[in-house]
XYZ file of C-alpha atoms in Angstrom:
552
model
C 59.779 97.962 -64.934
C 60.024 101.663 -64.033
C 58.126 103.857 -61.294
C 58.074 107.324 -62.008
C 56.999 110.103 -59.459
C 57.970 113.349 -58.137
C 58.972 112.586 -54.312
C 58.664 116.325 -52.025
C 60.161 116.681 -49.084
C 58.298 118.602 -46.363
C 58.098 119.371 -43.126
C 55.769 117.148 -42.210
C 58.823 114.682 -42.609
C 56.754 112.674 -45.420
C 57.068 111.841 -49.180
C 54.296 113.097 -51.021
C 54.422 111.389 -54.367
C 52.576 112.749 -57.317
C 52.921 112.503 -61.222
C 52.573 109.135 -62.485
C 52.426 106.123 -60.082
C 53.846 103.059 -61.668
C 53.414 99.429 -60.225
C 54.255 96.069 -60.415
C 52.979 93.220 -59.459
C 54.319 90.395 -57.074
C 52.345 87.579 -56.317
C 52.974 84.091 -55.514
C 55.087 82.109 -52.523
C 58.359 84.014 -52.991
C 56.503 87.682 -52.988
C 57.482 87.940 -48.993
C 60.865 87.623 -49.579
C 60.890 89.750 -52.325
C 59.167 92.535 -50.247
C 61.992 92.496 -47.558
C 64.910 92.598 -50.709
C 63.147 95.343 -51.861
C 62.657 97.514 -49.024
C 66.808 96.782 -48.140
C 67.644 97.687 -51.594
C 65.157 100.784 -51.115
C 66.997 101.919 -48.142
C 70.398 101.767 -48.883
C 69.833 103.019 -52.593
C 67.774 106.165 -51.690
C 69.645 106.664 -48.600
C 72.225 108.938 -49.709
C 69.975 111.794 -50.615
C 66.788 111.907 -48.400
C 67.081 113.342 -45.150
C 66.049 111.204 -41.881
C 63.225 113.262 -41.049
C 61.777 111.549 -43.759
C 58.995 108.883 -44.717
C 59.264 106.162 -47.400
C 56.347 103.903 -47.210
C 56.388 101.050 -49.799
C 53.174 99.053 -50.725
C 53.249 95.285 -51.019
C 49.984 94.244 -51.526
C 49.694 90.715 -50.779
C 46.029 89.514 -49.312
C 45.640 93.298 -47.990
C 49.061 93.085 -46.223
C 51.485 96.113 -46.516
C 54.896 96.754 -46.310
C 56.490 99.344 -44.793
C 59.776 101.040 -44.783
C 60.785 102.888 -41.213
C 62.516 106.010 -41.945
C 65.115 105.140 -39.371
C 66.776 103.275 -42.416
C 67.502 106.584 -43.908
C 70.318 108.361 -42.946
C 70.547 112.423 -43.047
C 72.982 113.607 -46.032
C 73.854 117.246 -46.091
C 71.192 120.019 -47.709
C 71.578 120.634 -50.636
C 73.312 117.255 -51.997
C 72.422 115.216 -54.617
C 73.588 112.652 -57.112
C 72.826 109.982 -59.477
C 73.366 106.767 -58.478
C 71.753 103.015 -59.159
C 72.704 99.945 -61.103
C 73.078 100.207 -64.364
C 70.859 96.869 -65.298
C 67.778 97.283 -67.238
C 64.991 96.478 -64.890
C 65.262 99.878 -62.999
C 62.931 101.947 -60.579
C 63.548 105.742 -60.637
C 62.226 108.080 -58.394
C 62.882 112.021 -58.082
C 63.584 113.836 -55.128
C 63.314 117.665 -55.136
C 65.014 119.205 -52.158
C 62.743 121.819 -50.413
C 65.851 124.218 -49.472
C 67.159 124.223 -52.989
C 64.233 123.294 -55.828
C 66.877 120.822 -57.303
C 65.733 118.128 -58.804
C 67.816 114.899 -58.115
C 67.514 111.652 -59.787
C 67.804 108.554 -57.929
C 67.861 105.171 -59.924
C 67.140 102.170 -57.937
C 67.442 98.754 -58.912
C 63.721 96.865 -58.776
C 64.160 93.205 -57.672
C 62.028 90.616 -59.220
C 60.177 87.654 -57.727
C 61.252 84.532 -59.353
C 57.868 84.449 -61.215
C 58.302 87.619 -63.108
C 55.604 90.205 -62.057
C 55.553 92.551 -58.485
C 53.472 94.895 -57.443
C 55.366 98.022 -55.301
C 54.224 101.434 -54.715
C 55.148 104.783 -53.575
C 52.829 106.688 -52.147
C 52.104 109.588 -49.647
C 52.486 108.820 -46.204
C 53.670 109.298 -42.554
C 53.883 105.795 -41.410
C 56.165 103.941 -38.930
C 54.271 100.554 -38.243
C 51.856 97.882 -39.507
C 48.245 99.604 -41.305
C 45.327 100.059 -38.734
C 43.463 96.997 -38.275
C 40.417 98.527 -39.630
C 41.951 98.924 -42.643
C 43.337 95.636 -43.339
C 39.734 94.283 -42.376
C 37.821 93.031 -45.572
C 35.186 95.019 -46.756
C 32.426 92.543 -46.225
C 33.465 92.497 -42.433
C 32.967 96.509 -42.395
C 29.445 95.847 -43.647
C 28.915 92.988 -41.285
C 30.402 95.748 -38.085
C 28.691 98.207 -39.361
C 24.797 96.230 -39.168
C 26.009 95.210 -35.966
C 26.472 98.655 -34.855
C 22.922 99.268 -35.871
C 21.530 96.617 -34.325
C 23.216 97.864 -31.134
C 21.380 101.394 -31.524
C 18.181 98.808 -32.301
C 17.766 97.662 -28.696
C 19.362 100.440 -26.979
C 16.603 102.965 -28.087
C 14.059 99.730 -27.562
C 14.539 98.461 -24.110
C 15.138 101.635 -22.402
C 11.471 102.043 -22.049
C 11.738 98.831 -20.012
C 13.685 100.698 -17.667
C 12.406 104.415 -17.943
C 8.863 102.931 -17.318
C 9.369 102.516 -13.991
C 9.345 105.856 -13.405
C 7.226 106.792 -15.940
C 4.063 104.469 -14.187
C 4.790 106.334 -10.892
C 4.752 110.247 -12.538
C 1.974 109.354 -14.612
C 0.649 106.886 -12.286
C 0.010 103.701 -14.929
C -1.092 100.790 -13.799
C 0.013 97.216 -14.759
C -2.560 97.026 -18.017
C -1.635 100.359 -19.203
C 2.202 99.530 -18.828
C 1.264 96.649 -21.568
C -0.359 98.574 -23.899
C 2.851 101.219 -23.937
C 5.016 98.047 -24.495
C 3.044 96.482 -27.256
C 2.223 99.857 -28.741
C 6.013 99.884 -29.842
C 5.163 96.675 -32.000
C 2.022 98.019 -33.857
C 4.611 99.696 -36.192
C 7.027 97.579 -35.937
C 4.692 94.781 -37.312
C 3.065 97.359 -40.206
C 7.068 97.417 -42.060
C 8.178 93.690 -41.548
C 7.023 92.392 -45.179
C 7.014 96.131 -46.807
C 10.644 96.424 -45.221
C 11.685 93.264 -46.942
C 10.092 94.287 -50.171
C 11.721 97.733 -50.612
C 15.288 95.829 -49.491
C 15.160 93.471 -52.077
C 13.602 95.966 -54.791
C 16.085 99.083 -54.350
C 18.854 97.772 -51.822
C 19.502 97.204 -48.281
C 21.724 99.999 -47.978
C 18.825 102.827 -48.635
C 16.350 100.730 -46.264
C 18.310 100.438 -42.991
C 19.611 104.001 -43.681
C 15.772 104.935 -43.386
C 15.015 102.858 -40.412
C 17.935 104.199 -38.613
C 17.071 107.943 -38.781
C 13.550 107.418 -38.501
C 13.286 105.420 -35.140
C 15.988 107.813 -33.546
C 14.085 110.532 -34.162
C 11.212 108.957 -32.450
C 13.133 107.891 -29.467
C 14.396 111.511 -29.355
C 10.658 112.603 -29.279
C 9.057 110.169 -26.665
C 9.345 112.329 -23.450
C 7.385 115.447 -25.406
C 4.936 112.778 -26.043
C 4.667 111.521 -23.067
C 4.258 114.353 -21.713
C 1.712 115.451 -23.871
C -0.637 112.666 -23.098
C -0.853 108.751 -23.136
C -2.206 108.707 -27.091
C 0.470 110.647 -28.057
C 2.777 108.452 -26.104
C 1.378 105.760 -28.095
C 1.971 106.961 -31.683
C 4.956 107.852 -31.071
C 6.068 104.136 -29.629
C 4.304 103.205 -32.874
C 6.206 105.290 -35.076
C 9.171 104.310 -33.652
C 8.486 100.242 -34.185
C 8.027 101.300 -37.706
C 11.391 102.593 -38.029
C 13.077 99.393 -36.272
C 10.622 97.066 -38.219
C 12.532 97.725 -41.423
C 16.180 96.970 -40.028
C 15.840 93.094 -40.210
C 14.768 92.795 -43.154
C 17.475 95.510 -44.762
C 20.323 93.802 -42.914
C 18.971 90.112 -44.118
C 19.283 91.256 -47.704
C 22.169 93.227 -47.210
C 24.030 90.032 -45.878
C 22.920 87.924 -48.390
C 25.331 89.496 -51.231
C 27.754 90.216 -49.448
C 28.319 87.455 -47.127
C 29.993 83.558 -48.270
C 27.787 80.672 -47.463
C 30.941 79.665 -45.160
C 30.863 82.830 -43.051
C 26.950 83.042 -43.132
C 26.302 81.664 -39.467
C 29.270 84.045 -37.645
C 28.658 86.726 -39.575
C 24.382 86.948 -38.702
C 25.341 85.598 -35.038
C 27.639 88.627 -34.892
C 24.721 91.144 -36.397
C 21.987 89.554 -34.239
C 24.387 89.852 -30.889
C 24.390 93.337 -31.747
C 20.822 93.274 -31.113
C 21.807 91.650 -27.293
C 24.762 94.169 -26.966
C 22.218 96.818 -27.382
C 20.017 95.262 -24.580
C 23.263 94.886 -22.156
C 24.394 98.575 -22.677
C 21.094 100.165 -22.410
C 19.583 98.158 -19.608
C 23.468 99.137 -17.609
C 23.120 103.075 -18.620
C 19.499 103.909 -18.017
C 19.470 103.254 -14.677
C 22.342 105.408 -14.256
C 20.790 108.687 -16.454
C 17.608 108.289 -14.952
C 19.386 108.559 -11.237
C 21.298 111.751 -12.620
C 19.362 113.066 -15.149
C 16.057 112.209 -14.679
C 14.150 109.120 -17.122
C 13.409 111.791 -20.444
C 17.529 111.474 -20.565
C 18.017 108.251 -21.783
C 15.442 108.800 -25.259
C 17.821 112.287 -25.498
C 21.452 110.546 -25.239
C 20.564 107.145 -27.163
C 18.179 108.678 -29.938
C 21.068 111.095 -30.820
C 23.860 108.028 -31.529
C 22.241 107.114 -34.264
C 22.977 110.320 -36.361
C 27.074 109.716 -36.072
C 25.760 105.670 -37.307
C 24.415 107.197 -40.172
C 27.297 109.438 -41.127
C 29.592 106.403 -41.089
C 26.819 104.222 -43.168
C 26.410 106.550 -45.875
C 30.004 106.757 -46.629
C 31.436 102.590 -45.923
C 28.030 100.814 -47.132
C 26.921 99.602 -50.383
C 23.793 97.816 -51.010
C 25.966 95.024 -53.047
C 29.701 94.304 -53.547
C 29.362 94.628 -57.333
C 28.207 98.811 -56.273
C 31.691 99.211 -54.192
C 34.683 100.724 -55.891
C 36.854 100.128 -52.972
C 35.958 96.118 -53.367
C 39.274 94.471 -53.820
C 39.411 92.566 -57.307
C 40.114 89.341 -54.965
C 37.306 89.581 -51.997
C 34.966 90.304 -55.017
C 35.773 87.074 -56.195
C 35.303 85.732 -53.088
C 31.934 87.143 -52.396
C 30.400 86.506 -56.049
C 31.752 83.214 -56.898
C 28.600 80.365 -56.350
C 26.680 83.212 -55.681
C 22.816 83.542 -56.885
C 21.573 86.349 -59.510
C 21.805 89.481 -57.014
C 20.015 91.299 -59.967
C 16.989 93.660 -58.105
C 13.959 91.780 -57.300
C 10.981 93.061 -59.890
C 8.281 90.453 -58.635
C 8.059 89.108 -55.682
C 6.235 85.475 -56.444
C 4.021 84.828 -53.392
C 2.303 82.108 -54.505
C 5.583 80.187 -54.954
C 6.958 81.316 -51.714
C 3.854 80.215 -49.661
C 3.456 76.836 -51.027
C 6.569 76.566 -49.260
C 6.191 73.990 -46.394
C 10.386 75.422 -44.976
C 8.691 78.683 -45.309
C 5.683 77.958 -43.103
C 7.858 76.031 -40.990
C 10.397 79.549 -40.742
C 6.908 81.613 -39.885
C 5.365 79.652 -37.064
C 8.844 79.119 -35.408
C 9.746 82.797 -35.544
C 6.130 83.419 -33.445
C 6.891 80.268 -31.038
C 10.670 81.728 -30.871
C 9.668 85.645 -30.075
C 6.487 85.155 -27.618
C 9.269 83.915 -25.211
C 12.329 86.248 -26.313
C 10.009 89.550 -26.566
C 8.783 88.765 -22.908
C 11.861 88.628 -21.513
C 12.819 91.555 -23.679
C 10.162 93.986 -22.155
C 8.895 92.424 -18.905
C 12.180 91.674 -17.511
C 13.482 94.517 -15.311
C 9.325 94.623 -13.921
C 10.262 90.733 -12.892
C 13.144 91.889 -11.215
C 11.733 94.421 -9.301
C 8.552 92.976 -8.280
C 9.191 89.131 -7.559
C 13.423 89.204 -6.719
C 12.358 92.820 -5.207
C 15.640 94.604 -6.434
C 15.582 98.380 -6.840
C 16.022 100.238 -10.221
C 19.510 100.138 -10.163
C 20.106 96.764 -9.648
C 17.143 95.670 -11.863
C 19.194 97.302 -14.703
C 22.550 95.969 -13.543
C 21.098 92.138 -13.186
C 18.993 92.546 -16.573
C 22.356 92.699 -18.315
C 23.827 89.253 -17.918
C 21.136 87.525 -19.412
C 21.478 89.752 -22.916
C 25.579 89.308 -22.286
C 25.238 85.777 -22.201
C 23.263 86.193 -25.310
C 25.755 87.575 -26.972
C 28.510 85.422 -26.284
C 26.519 82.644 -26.802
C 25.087 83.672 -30.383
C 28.610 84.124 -31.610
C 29.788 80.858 -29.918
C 26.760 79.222 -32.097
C 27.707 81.005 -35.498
C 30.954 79.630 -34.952
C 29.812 75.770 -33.867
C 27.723 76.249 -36.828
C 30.335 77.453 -39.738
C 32.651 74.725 -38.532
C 30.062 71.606 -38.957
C 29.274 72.961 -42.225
C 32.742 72.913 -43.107
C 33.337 70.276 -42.181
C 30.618 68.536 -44.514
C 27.292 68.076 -41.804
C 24.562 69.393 -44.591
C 23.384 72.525 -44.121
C 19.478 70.960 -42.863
C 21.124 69.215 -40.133
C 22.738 72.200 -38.702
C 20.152 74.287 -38.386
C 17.440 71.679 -36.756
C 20.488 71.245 -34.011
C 21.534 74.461 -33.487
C 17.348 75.760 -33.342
C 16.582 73.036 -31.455
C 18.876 74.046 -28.799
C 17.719 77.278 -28.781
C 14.002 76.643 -28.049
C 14.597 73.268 -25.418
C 17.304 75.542 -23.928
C 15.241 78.291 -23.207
C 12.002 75.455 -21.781
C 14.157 73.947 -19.914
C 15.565 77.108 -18.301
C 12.357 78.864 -17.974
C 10.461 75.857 -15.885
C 12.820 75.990 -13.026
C 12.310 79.767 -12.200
C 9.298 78.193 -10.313
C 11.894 75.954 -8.280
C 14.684 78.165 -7.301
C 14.424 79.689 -3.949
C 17.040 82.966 -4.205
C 17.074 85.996 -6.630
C 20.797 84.693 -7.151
C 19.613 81.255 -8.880
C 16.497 83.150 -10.705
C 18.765 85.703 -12.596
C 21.047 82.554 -13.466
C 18.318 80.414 -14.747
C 17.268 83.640 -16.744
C 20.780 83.940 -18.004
C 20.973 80.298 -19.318
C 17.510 80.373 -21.060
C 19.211 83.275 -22.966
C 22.329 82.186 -23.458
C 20.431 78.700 -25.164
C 17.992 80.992 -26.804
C 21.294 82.752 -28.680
C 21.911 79.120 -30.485
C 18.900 80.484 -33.139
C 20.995 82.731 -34.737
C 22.575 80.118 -36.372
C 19.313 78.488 -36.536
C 15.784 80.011 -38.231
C 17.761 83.199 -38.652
C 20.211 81.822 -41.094
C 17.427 79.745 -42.446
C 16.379 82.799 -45.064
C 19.354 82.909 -46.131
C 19.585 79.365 -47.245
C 16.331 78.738 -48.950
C 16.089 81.647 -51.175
C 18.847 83.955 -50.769
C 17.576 86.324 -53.673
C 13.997 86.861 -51.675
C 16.098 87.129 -48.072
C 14.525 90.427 -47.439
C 11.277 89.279 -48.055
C 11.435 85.887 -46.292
C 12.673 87.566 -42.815
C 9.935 90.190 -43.492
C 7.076 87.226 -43.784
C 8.546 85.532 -40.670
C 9.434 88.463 -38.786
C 5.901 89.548 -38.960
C 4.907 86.539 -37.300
C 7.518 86.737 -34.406
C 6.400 90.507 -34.035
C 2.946 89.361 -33.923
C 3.857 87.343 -30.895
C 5.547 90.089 -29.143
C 2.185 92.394 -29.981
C 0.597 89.776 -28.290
C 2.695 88.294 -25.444
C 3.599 91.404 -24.131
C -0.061 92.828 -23.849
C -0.975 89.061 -22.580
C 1.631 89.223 -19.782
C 0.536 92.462 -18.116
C -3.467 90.250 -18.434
C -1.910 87.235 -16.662
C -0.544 89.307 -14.411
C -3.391 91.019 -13.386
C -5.023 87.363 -12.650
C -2.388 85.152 -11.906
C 1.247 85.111 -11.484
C 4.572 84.974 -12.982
C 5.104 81.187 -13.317
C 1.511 81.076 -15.937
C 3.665 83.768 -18.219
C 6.558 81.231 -18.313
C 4.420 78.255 -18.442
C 2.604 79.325 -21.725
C 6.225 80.895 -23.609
C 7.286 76.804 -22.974
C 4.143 75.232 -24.605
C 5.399 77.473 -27.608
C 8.645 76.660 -27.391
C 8.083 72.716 -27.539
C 5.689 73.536 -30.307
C 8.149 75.527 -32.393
C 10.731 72.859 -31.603
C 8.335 70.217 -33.338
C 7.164 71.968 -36.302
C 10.905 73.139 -37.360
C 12.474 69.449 -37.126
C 9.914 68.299 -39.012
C 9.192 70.794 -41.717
C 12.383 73.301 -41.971
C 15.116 72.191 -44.605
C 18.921 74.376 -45.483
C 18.622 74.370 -49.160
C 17.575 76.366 -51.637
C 14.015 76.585 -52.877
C 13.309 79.552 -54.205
C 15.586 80.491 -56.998
């Protein structure tokens, strides 16, 4: 076995190799040990002739580890020098050195080592490296994907809730009153619920990568563009809230099918909790920064600041994503494997077979929990801070500041689930039973939670009862929102899109019904009717929802 290459010297105090690069394989138990022989015989072979300023980095790839040789082994020789030198066996590596004072090209033989099973897999290659690889890139690829939907989701409800905020001081320039504050709230969801199913559609048709891509660029724009329209006139206002819901509408749906190729059934529950959490990281750092723009900058600076983050998200998508592992040419042959073995067709959807899908009873069951699930979340979503400042009578500021823990709770919580929920299925609870327990903690949480806001007496105890019913709420990531996933993984896109609709439907709704209640009766009838739905949802899902497949 023989590795070839022309090594340069530079200033840079690297090798550069180029020509031909030669490798061999090591694999098995023994391939650590071989590594370390190899990068001792490395260093005291090539040692005579390279000069300490420079680099040798040697590749051992084993499971995305790599080995690397410090150039600290490598003592300086003289300019100039060079000589032949190696073991005269047969199994040889050879390298070339050409000195950069002299053009002289030296040959350096160096003796390969063998694991004892035959095959090894070493490299030289260009680099300036004194320590272990970046952790980002030993991460697997499908965990890039999975980082990189979170980061979108982040963007998601940082451009979403900061209207929760920036109303506040929207209502008083423009002077809005408590029914007009609903309408600008919902108005965000009459988009948002025109792209659920045609979001899903497209995902599963041309890939998830193209979709979320799209929804990205689209609703940042439109958050960018809210203060002209706002300024402009309440209509105006209005479509543009709408536009950007349809933007956002189509993220859920991408991501779901996105996730669906490239994710193991074991890593399903941690890897959507992680996405999803996104969603409630978004909530915790917009809700903390608006209030602190709007003090310094005035409220149009929060649509300016977030709207613009999502063009450096889209830079990094476009050149890290693919729709499917089997698209990726940086895939590693072995977390291919991984991802594809047991896995359905991923072959583009052509026809989407409603009829099949809604004779579902899961399906239905998915649907009317994701409305029971959302009239409570998207409430707490957009009404929150207004809660906070009206009934606990906390300033803007603060409203922000306290608004956070529930949404950080959230996403502790949802990862904490994905986690609870990956390691019952492991360890051989069927896939049904997990998700009825882990969704029906996160609709009794939330009840429970919710009906003593009536009880407590200080603003301390109200923000903590607020805090729980999220953190409880989180569990459903691991609940309905895995669900797609598990009954027709091929159709994911779709299936979110037909039950997302339905929980955006109840967001449309409850948040234009809150500011009504609250223009007739109080706070604790707005909780009172988001628990009814949460008991309902609870009921309907044990009985009808199921974690295998169905649609094939």
């Amino acid at each position: 076995m023989a590795i070839g290459g022309l090594i340069s010297h530079r200033n840079s105090g690297s090798f550069v190799g180029s020509g031909k690069r030669c490798e061999s394989q090591a694999r098995g138990a023994n391939a650590t040990t071989f590594y370390g022989k190899f990068s001792t015989r490395i260093a005291r072979q090539v040692a005579p002739i390279v000069p300490s300023s420079a680099h040798l980095r040697i590749n051992c790839h084993l499971n995305g580890v790599t080995l690397r040789l410090p150039a600290t082994h490598l003592p300086k020789k003289p300019r100039g020098q060079w000589q032949n030198f190696g073991s005269p066996k047969v199994n040889r590596t050879c390298a070339y050195y050409k000195s950069e004072e002299f053009d002289i090209p030296v040959e350096a033989a160096v003796e390969s080592l063998n694991p004892e099973d035959g095959s090894g897999e070493v490299a030289l290659v260009e680099g300036n490296v004194d320590g272990a690889a970046p952790w980002w890139q030993q991460l697997p690829k499908r965990w890039v994907v999975v980082l990189l939907c979170f980061t979108a989701f982040l963007l998601c409800n940082m451009d979403r809730v900061n209207m929760s905020i920036a109303i506040l001081p929207m209502s008083k320039e423009f002077g809005w009153n408590s029914a007009t504050v609903g309408l600008i709230q919902s108005s965000f969801f009459w988009g948002y619920l025109m792209t659920q199913i045609v979001g899903g559609i497209w995902a599963d048709k041309v890939g998830g990568k193209l979709v979320l891509g799209f929804g990205v660029v689209w609703w940042s724009i439109a958050t960018m563009l809210t203060p002209v329209a706002a300024k402009i006139g309440l209509p105006f206002l209005l479509m543009m809230r709408a536009f950007m819901g349809i933007g956002e509408g189509v993220a859920m749906p991408a991501m779901n099918n996105i996730l669906s190729k490239w994710i193991p059934v074991s890593e399903r529950s941690r890897a959507l909790a992680l996405v999803y959490s996104g969603m409630y990281m978004g909530s915790v750092t917009g809700l903390a920064l608006s209030p602190v723009l709007i003090n310094r900058f005035g409220w149009p600076s929060v649509f300016y600041s977030f709207g613009s983050l999502g063009t450096i998200w889209f830079a990094l998508w476009l050149k890290k994503a693919y729709s499917s592992p089997e698209h990726d040419p940086e895939l590693s042959p072995q977390e291919k494997k991984l991802i594809m073995s047991g896995s359905v067709s991923k072959e583009p959807v052509t026809v989407i077979p409603w009829k099949l899908i809604l004779s579902k009873p899961p399906v239905w069951a998915l649907i009317i929990s994701h409305f029971c699930h959302n009239w409570g979340t998207f409430i707490l979503l957009t009404w929150m801070p207004t809660y906070y400042n009206q009934v606990l009578k906390f300033n803007l500021t603060e409203s922000g500041l306290l608004c956070v823990l529930p949404w950080l709770t959230m996403a502790v919580f949802a990862n904490i689930g994905g986690w609870i929920a990956d390691t019952l299925v492991s360890k051989g609870l069927s896939i049904t039973t997990v998700r009825k327990i882990m969704q029906s903690i996160g609709f009794l949480g939330p009840a429970f939670f919710l009906t003593q806001l009536s009880n407590v007496k200080t603003p301390a105890m109200a923000v903590l009862c607020m805090a729980c019913s999220q953190g409880s709420d989180a569990f459903s990531q691991s609940g309905l929102y895995s669900n797609h996933q598990d009954i027709g993984p091929r159709y994911a896109g779709v299936l979110l899109g037909l039950s997302n609709t339905a929980g955006v439907l109840a967001g449309v709704f409850g948040t234009a019904a809150t500011g009504y209640i609250l223009q007739r009766g109080s706070w604790d009838d707005v909780f009172k009717v988001a628990v009814v739905l949460y008991i309902i949802g609870t009921l309907v899902w044990n009985l009808f929802s199921t974690g295998e497949r169905i649609l094939d």
